[in-house]
Short mmCIF file of C-alpha atoms in Angstrom, two decimals:
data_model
loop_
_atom_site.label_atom_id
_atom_site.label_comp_id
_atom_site.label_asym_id
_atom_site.label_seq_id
_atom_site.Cartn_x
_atom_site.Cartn_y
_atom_site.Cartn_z
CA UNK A 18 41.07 36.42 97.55
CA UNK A 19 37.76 36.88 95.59
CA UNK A 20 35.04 37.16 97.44
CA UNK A 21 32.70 33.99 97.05
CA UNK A 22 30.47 34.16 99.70
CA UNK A 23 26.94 35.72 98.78
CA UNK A 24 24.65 36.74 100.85
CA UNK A 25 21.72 39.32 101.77
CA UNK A 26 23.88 42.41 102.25
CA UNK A 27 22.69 44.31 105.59
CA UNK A 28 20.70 46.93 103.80
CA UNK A 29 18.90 44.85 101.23
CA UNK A 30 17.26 43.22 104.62
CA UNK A 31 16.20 46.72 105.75
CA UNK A 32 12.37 47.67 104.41
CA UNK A 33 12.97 50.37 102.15
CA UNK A 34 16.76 49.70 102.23
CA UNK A 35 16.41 48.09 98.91
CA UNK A 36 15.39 51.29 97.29
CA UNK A 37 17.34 54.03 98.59
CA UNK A 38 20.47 51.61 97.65
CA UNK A 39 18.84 51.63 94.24
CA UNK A 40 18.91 55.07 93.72
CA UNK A 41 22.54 55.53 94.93
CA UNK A 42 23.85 53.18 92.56
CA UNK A 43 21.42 55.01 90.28
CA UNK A 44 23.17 58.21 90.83
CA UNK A 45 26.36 56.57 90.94
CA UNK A 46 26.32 55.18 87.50
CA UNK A 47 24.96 58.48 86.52
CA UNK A 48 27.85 60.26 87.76
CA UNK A 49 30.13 58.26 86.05
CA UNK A 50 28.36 58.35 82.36
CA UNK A 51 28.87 62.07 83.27
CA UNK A 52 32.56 61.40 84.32
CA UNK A 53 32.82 59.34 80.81
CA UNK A 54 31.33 61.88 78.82
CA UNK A 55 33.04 65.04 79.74
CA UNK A 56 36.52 63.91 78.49
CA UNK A 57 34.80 62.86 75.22
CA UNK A 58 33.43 66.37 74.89
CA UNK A 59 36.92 67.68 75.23
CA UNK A 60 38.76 65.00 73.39
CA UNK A 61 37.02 66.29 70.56
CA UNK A 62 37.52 69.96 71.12
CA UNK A 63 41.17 69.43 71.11
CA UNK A 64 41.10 67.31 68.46
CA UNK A 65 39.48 69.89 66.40
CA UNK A 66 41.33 72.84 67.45
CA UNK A 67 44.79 71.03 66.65
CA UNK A 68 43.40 69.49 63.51
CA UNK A 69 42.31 73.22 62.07
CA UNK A 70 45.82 74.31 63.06
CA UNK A 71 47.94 75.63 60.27
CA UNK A 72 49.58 79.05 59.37
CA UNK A 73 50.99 80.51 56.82
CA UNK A 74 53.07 83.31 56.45
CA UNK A 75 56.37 85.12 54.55
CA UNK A 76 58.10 82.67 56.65
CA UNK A 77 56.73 79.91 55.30
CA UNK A 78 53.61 77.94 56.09
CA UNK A 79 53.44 75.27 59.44
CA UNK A 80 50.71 72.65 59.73
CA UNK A 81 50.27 70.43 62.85
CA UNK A 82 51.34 67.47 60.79
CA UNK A 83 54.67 68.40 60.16
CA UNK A 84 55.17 67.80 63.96
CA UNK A 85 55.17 64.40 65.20
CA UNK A 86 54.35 65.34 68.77
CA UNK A 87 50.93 67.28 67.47
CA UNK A 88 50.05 64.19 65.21
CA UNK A 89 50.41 62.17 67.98
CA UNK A 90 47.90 64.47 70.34
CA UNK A 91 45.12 64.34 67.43
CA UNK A 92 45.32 60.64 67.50
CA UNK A 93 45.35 59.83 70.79
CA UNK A 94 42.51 63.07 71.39
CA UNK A 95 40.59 60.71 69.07
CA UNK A 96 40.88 57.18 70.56
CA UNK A 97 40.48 58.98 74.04
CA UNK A 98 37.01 60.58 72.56
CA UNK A 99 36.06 56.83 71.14
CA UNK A 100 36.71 54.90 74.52
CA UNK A 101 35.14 57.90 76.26
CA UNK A 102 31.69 57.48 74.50
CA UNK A 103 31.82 53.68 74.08
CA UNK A 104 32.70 53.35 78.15
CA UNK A 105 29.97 55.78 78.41
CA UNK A 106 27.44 53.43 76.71
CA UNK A 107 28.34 50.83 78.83
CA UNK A 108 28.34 52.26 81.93
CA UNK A 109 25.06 54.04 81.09
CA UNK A 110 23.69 50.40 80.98
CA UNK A 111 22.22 49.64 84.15
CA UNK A 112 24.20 45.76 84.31
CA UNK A 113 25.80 44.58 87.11
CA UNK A 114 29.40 44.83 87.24
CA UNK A 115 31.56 41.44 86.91
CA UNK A 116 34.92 40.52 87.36
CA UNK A 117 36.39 40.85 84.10
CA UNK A 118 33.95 44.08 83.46
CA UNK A 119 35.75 46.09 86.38
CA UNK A 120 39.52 44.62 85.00
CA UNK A 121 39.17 45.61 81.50
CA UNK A 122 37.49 49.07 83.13
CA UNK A 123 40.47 49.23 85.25
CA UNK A 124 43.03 48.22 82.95
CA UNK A 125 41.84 50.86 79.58
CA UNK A 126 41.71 53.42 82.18
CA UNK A 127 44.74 53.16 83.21
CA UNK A 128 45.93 52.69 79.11
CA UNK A 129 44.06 55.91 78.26
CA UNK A 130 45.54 58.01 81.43
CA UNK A 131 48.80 56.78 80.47
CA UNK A 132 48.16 57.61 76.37
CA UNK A 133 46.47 60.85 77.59
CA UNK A 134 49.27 62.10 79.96
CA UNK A 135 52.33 61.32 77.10
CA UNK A 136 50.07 63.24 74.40
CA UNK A 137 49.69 66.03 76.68
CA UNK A 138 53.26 65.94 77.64
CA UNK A 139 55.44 65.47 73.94
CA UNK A 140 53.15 68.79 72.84
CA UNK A 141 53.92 70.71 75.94
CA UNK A 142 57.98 69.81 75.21
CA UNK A 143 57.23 71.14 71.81
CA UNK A 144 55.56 74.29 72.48
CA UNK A 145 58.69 74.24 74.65
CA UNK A 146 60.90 74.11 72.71
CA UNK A 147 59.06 76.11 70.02
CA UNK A 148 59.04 79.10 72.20
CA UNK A 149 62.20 78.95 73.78
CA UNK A 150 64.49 77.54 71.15
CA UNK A 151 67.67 75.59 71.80
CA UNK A 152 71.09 77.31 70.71
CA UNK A 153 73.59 74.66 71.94
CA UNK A 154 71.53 72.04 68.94
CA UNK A 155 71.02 75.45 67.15
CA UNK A 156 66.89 74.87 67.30
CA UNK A 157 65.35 78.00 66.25
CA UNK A 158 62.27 79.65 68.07
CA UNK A 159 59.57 78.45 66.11
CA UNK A 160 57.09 80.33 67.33
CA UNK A 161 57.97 84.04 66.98
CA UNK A 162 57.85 83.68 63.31
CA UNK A 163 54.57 81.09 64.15
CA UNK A 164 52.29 82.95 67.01
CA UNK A 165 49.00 82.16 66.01
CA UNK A 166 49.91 78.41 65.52
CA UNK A 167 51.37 78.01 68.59
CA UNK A 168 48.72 79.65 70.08
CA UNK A 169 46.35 77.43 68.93
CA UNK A 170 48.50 74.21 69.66
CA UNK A 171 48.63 75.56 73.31
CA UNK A 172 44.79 76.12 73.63
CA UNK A 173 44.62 72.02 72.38
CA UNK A 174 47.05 71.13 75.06
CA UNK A 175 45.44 72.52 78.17
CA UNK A 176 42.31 70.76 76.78
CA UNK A 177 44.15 67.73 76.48
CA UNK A 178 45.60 68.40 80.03
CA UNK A 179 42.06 68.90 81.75
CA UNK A 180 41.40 65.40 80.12
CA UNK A 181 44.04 63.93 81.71
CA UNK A 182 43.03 65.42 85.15
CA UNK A 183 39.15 63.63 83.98
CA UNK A 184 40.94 60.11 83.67
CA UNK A 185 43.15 60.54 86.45
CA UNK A 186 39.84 60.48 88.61
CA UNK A 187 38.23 57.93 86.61
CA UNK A 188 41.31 55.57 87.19
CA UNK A 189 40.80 56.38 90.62
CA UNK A 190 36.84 55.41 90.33
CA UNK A 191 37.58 52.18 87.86
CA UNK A 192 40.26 51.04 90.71
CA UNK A 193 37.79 51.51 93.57
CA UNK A 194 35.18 49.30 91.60
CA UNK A 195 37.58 46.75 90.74
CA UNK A 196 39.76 46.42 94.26
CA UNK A 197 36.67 46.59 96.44
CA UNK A 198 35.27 43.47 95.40
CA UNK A 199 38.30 42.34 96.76
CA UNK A 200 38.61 40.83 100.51
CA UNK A 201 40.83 43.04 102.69
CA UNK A 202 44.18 42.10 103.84
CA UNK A 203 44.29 40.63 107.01
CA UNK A 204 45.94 43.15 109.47
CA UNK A 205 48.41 41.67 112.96
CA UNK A 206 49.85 44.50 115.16
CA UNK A 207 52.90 41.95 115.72
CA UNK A 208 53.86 41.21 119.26
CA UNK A 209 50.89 41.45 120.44
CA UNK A 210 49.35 38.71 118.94
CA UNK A 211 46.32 40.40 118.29
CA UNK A 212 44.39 39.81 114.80
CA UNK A 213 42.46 42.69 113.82
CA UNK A 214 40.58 41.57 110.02
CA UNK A 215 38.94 44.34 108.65
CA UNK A 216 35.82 42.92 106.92
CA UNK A 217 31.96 43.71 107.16
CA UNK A 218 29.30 41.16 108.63
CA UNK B 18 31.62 52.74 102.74
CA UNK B 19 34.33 51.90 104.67
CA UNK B 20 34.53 49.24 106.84
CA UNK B 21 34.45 50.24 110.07
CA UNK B 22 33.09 46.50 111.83
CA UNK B 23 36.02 44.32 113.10
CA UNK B 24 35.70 40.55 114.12
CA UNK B 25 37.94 37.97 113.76
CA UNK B 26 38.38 36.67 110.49
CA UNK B 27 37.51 32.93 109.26
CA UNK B 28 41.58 32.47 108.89
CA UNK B 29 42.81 33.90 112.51
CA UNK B 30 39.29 31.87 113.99
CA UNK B 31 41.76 28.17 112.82
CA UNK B 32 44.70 27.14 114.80
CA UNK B 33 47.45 27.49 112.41
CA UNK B 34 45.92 29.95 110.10
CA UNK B 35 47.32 32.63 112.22
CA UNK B 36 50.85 31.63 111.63
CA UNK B 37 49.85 31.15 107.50
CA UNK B 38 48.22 33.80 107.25
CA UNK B 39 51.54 35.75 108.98
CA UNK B 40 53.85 33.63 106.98
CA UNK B 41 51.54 35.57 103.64
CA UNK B 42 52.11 38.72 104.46
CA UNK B 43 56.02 38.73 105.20
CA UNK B 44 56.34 37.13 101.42
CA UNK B 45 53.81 39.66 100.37
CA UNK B 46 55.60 42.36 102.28
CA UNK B 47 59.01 40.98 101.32
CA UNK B 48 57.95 41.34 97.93
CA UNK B 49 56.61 44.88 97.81
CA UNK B 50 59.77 46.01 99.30
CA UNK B 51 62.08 44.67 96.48
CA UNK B 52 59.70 45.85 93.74
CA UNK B 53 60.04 49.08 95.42
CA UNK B 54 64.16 48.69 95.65
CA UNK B 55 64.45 47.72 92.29
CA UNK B 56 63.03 51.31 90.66
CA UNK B 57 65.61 52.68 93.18
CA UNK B 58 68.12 51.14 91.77
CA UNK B 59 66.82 51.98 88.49
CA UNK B 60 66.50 55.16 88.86
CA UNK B 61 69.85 55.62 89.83
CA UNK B 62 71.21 54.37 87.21
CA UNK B 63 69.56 56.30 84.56
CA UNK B 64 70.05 59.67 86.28
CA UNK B 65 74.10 58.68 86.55
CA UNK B 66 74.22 58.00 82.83
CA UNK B 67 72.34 60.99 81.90
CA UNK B 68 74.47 63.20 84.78
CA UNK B 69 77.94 61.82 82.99
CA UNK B 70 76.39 62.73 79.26
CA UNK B 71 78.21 65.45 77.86
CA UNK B 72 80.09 65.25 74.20
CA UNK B 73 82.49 67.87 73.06
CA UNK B 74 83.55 67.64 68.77
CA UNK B 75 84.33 69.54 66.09
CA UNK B 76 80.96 71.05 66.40
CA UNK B 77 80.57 72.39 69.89
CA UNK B 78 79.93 71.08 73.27
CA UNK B 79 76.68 69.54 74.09
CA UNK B 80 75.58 68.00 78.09
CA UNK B 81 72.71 66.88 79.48
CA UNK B 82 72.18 70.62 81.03
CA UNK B 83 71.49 71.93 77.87
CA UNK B 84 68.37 70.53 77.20
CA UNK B 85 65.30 71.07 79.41
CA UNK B 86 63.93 67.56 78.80
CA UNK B 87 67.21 66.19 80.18
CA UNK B 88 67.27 68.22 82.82
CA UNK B 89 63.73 67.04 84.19
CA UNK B 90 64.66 63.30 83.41
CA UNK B 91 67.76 63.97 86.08
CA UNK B 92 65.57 65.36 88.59
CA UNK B 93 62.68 63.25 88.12
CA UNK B 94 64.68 60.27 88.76
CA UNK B 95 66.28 61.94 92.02
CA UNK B 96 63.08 61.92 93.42
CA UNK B 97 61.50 59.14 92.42
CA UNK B 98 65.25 57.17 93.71
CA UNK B 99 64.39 59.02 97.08
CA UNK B 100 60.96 58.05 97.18
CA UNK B 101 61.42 54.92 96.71
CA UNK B 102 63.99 53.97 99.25
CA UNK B 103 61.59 55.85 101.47
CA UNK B 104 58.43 53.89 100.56
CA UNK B 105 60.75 50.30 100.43
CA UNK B 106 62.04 51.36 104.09
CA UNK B 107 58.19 52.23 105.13
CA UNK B 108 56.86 49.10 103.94
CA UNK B 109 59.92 46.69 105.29
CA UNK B 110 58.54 47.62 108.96
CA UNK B 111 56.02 45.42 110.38
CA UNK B 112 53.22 47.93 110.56
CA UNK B 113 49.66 47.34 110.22
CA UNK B 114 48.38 49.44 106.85
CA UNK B 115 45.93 52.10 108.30
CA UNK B 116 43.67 53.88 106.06
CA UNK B 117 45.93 57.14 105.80
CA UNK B 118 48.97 55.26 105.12
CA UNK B 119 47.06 53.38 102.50
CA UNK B 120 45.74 56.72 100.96
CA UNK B 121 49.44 58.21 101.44
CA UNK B 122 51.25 55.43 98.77
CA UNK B 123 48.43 55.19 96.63
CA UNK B 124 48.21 59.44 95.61
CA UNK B 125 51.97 59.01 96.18
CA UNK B 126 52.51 56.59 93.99
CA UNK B 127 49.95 57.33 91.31
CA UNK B 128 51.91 60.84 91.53
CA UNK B 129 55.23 58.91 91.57
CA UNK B 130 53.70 57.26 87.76
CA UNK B 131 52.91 60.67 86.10
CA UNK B 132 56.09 62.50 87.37
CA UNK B 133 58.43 59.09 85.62
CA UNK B 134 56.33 58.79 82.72
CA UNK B 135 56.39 62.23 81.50
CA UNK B 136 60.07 62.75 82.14
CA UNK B 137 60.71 59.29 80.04
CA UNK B 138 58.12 60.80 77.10
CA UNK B 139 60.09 64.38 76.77
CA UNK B 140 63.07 62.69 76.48
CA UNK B 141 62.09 60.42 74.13
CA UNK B 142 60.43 63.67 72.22
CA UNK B 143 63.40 65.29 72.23
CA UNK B 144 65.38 62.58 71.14
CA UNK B 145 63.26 61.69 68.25
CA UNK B 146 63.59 65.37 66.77
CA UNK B 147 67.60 65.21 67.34
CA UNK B 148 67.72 62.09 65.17
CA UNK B 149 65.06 62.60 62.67
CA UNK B 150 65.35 66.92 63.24
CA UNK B 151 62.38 68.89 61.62
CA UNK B 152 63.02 70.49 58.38
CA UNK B 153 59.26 72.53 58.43
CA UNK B 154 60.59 74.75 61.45
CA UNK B 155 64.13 74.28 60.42
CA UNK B 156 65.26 72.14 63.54
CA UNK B 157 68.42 69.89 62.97
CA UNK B 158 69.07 66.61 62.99
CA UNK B 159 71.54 67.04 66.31
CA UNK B 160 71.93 63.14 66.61
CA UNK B 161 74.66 63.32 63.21
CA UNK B 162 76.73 65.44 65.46
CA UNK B 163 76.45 64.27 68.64
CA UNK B 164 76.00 60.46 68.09
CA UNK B 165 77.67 59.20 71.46
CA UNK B 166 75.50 62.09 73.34
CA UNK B 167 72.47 60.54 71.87
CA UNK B 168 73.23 56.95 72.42
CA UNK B 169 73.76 57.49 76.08
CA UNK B 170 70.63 59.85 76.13
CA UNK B 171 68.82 56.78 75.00
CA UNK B 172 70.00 54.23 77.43
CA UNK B 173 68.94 56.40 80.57
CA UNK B 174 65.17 56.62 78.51
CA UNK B 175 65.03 53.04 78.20
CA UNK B 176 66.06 52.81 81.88
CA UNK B 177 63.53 55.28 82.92
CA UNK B 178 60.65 53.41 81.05
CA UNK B 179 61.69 50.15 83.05
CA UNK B 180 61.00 52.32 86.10
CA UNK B 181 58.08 53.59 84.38
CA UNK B 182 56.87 49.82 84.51
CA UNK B 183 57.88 49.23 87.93
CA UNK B 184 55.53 52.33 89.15
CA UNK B 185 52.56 51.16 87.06
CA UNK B 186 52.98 47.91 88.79
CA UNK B 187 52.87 49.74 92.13
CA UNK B 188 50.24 51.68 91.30
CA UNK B 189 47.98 48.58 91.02
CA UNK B 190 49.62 47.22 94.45
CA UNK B 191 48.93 50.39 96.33
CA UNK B 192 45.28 50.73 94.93
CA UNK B 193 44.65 46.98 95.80
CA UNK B 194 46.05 47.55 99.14
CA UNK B 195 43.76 50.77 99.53
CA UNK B 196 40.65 49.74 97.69
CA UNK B 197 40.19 46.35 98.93
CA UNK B 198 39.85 48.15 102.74
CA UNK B 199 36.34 49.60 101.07
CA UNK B 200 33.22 47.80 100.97
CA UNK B 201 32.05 46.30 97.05
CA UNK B 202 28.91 47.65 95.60
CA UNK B 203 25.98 45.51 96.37
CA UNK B 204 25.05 44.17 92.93
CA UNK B 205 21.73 44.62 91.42
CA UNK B 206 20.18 42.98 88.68
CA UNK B 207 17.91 44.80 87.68
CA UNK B 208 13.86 43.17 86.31
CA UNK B 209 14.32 40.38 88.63
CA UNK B 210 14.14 42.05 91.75
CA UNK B 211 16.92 40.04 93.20
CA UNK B 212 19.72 41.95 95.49
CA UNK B 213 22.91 40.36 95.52
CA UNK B 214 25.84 41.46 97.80
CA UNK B 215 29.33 40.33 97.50
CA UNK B 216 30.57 40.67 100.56
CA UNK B 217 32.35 38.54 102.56
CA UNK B 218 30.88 36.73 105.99
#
């Protein structure tokens, strides 16, 4: 249900219509290199904070790679951060947007939300179960003998959070670009025999 | 943007392309319904499993209770099993889809997504340190105890993923269904001074 038909939309046939439209999609596309770029910004933050994280102490010394969970959150921080800046670029371009430009938009969003949100989530379990222990599987609580590093790994998961909460609105943007370009469904109140489409002309 | 003109559509304007066009939307409707019964079902199934796990041995007692990972999984799946009968039930009546409704199952379902994913990603968290344990923070390898526990933890995760699936599937559905309502961008490109709108009319 593509829509094929092309044609001179209502505005573009208005005087200065052409314009103001221009400098919507204008700000638009600005917004959204914003959108892009924030996340990158904070990608990298928790990227960094996680990566410096290590302690050491009579206990014994704890690094973020000897959790899986943590390793996972600095490498997803830093393929978020990549796709952030390279979506960015493109975006930033002022191109008009295809077909398989607003599917492979839609569809990496998506990806990224879903990488994003599972990063977030194994290092939350963690700090979890770091803080609170687990007697029944006799899991010890990490992080009164570790503090500072759990600290620190919770400071890189709210960042990583707050990025998920960025792509959660740009999968919301990327699925408005795509769907729109799509013809509406067709809409019958049944038994009345009434055909109500909802398209513009 | 959204559209608020209404006219008959190109489809409803031909004799039989009413009764098509009706014929569409019961398979399409038929459709949604099932792949909104089938996460039900899902659902159910992995929170029964996980509700029945419990393994007593030589070295203690262990159930699903005891871990906090486990415990979300079981009510994650409640809800999303409720919701979705709900939703299937919503969408098997012959309604037209108004723009609130439409809003309503995408957030809910986008929500829906998060909620299932993150309960199957702790438990898979959890259930990689109780096989592989962590020897840095002194957590044990609870799987070499409590091998039965652990298998059955694992089938409800792999069930919960499939639902996982399911939702993201949904999710594009319900933003199709709500996006495709809106109005596209009128395309620009830009240099050649040529507007072109892809719209349908």
């Amino acid at each position: 249900m593509e829509k094929r038909d092309k044609g001179s939309s209502p505005m573009a046939m208005m005087g200065s219509g052409g314009d103001e439209n221009e400098d919507v999609k204008t700000t638009m596309r600005t917004a959204e290199t914003l959108l892009r770029l924030v996340p990158m910004a904070l990608c990298v933050s928790a990227l960094v904070v996680m990566l410096k994280n290590s302690q050491t102490n009579d206990f014994g010394s704890l690094s973020y790679s000897d959790l899986g969970a943590f390793r996972y959150l600095v490498n997803a921080n830093g393929i978020c951060a990549g796709y952030s800046l390279l979506s960015a670029v493109i975006v930033a371009m002022p191109r008009p947007s295809t077909m398989p430009r607003a599917w492979t938009f839609f569809l990496l969003d998506q990806v990224l939300t879903y990488v994003i949100l599972t990063a977030g989530t194994v290092s939350t379990e963690v700090l979890y179960l770091a803080s609170k222990g687990d007697t029944t599987i006799t899991w010890s609580e990490a992080c009164v003998s570790f503090g500072g590093f759990c600290h620190r790994a919770l400071i890189s998961t709210v960042i990583t959070f707050a990025v998920v909460i960025c792509y959660a609105v740009l999968s919301l943007l990327s699925s408005y670009n795509l769907f729109s370009k799509y013809d509406s469904p067709v809409l019958t109140y049944p038994g009345k025999g009434i055909e109500i489409a909802t398209f513009h002309g």
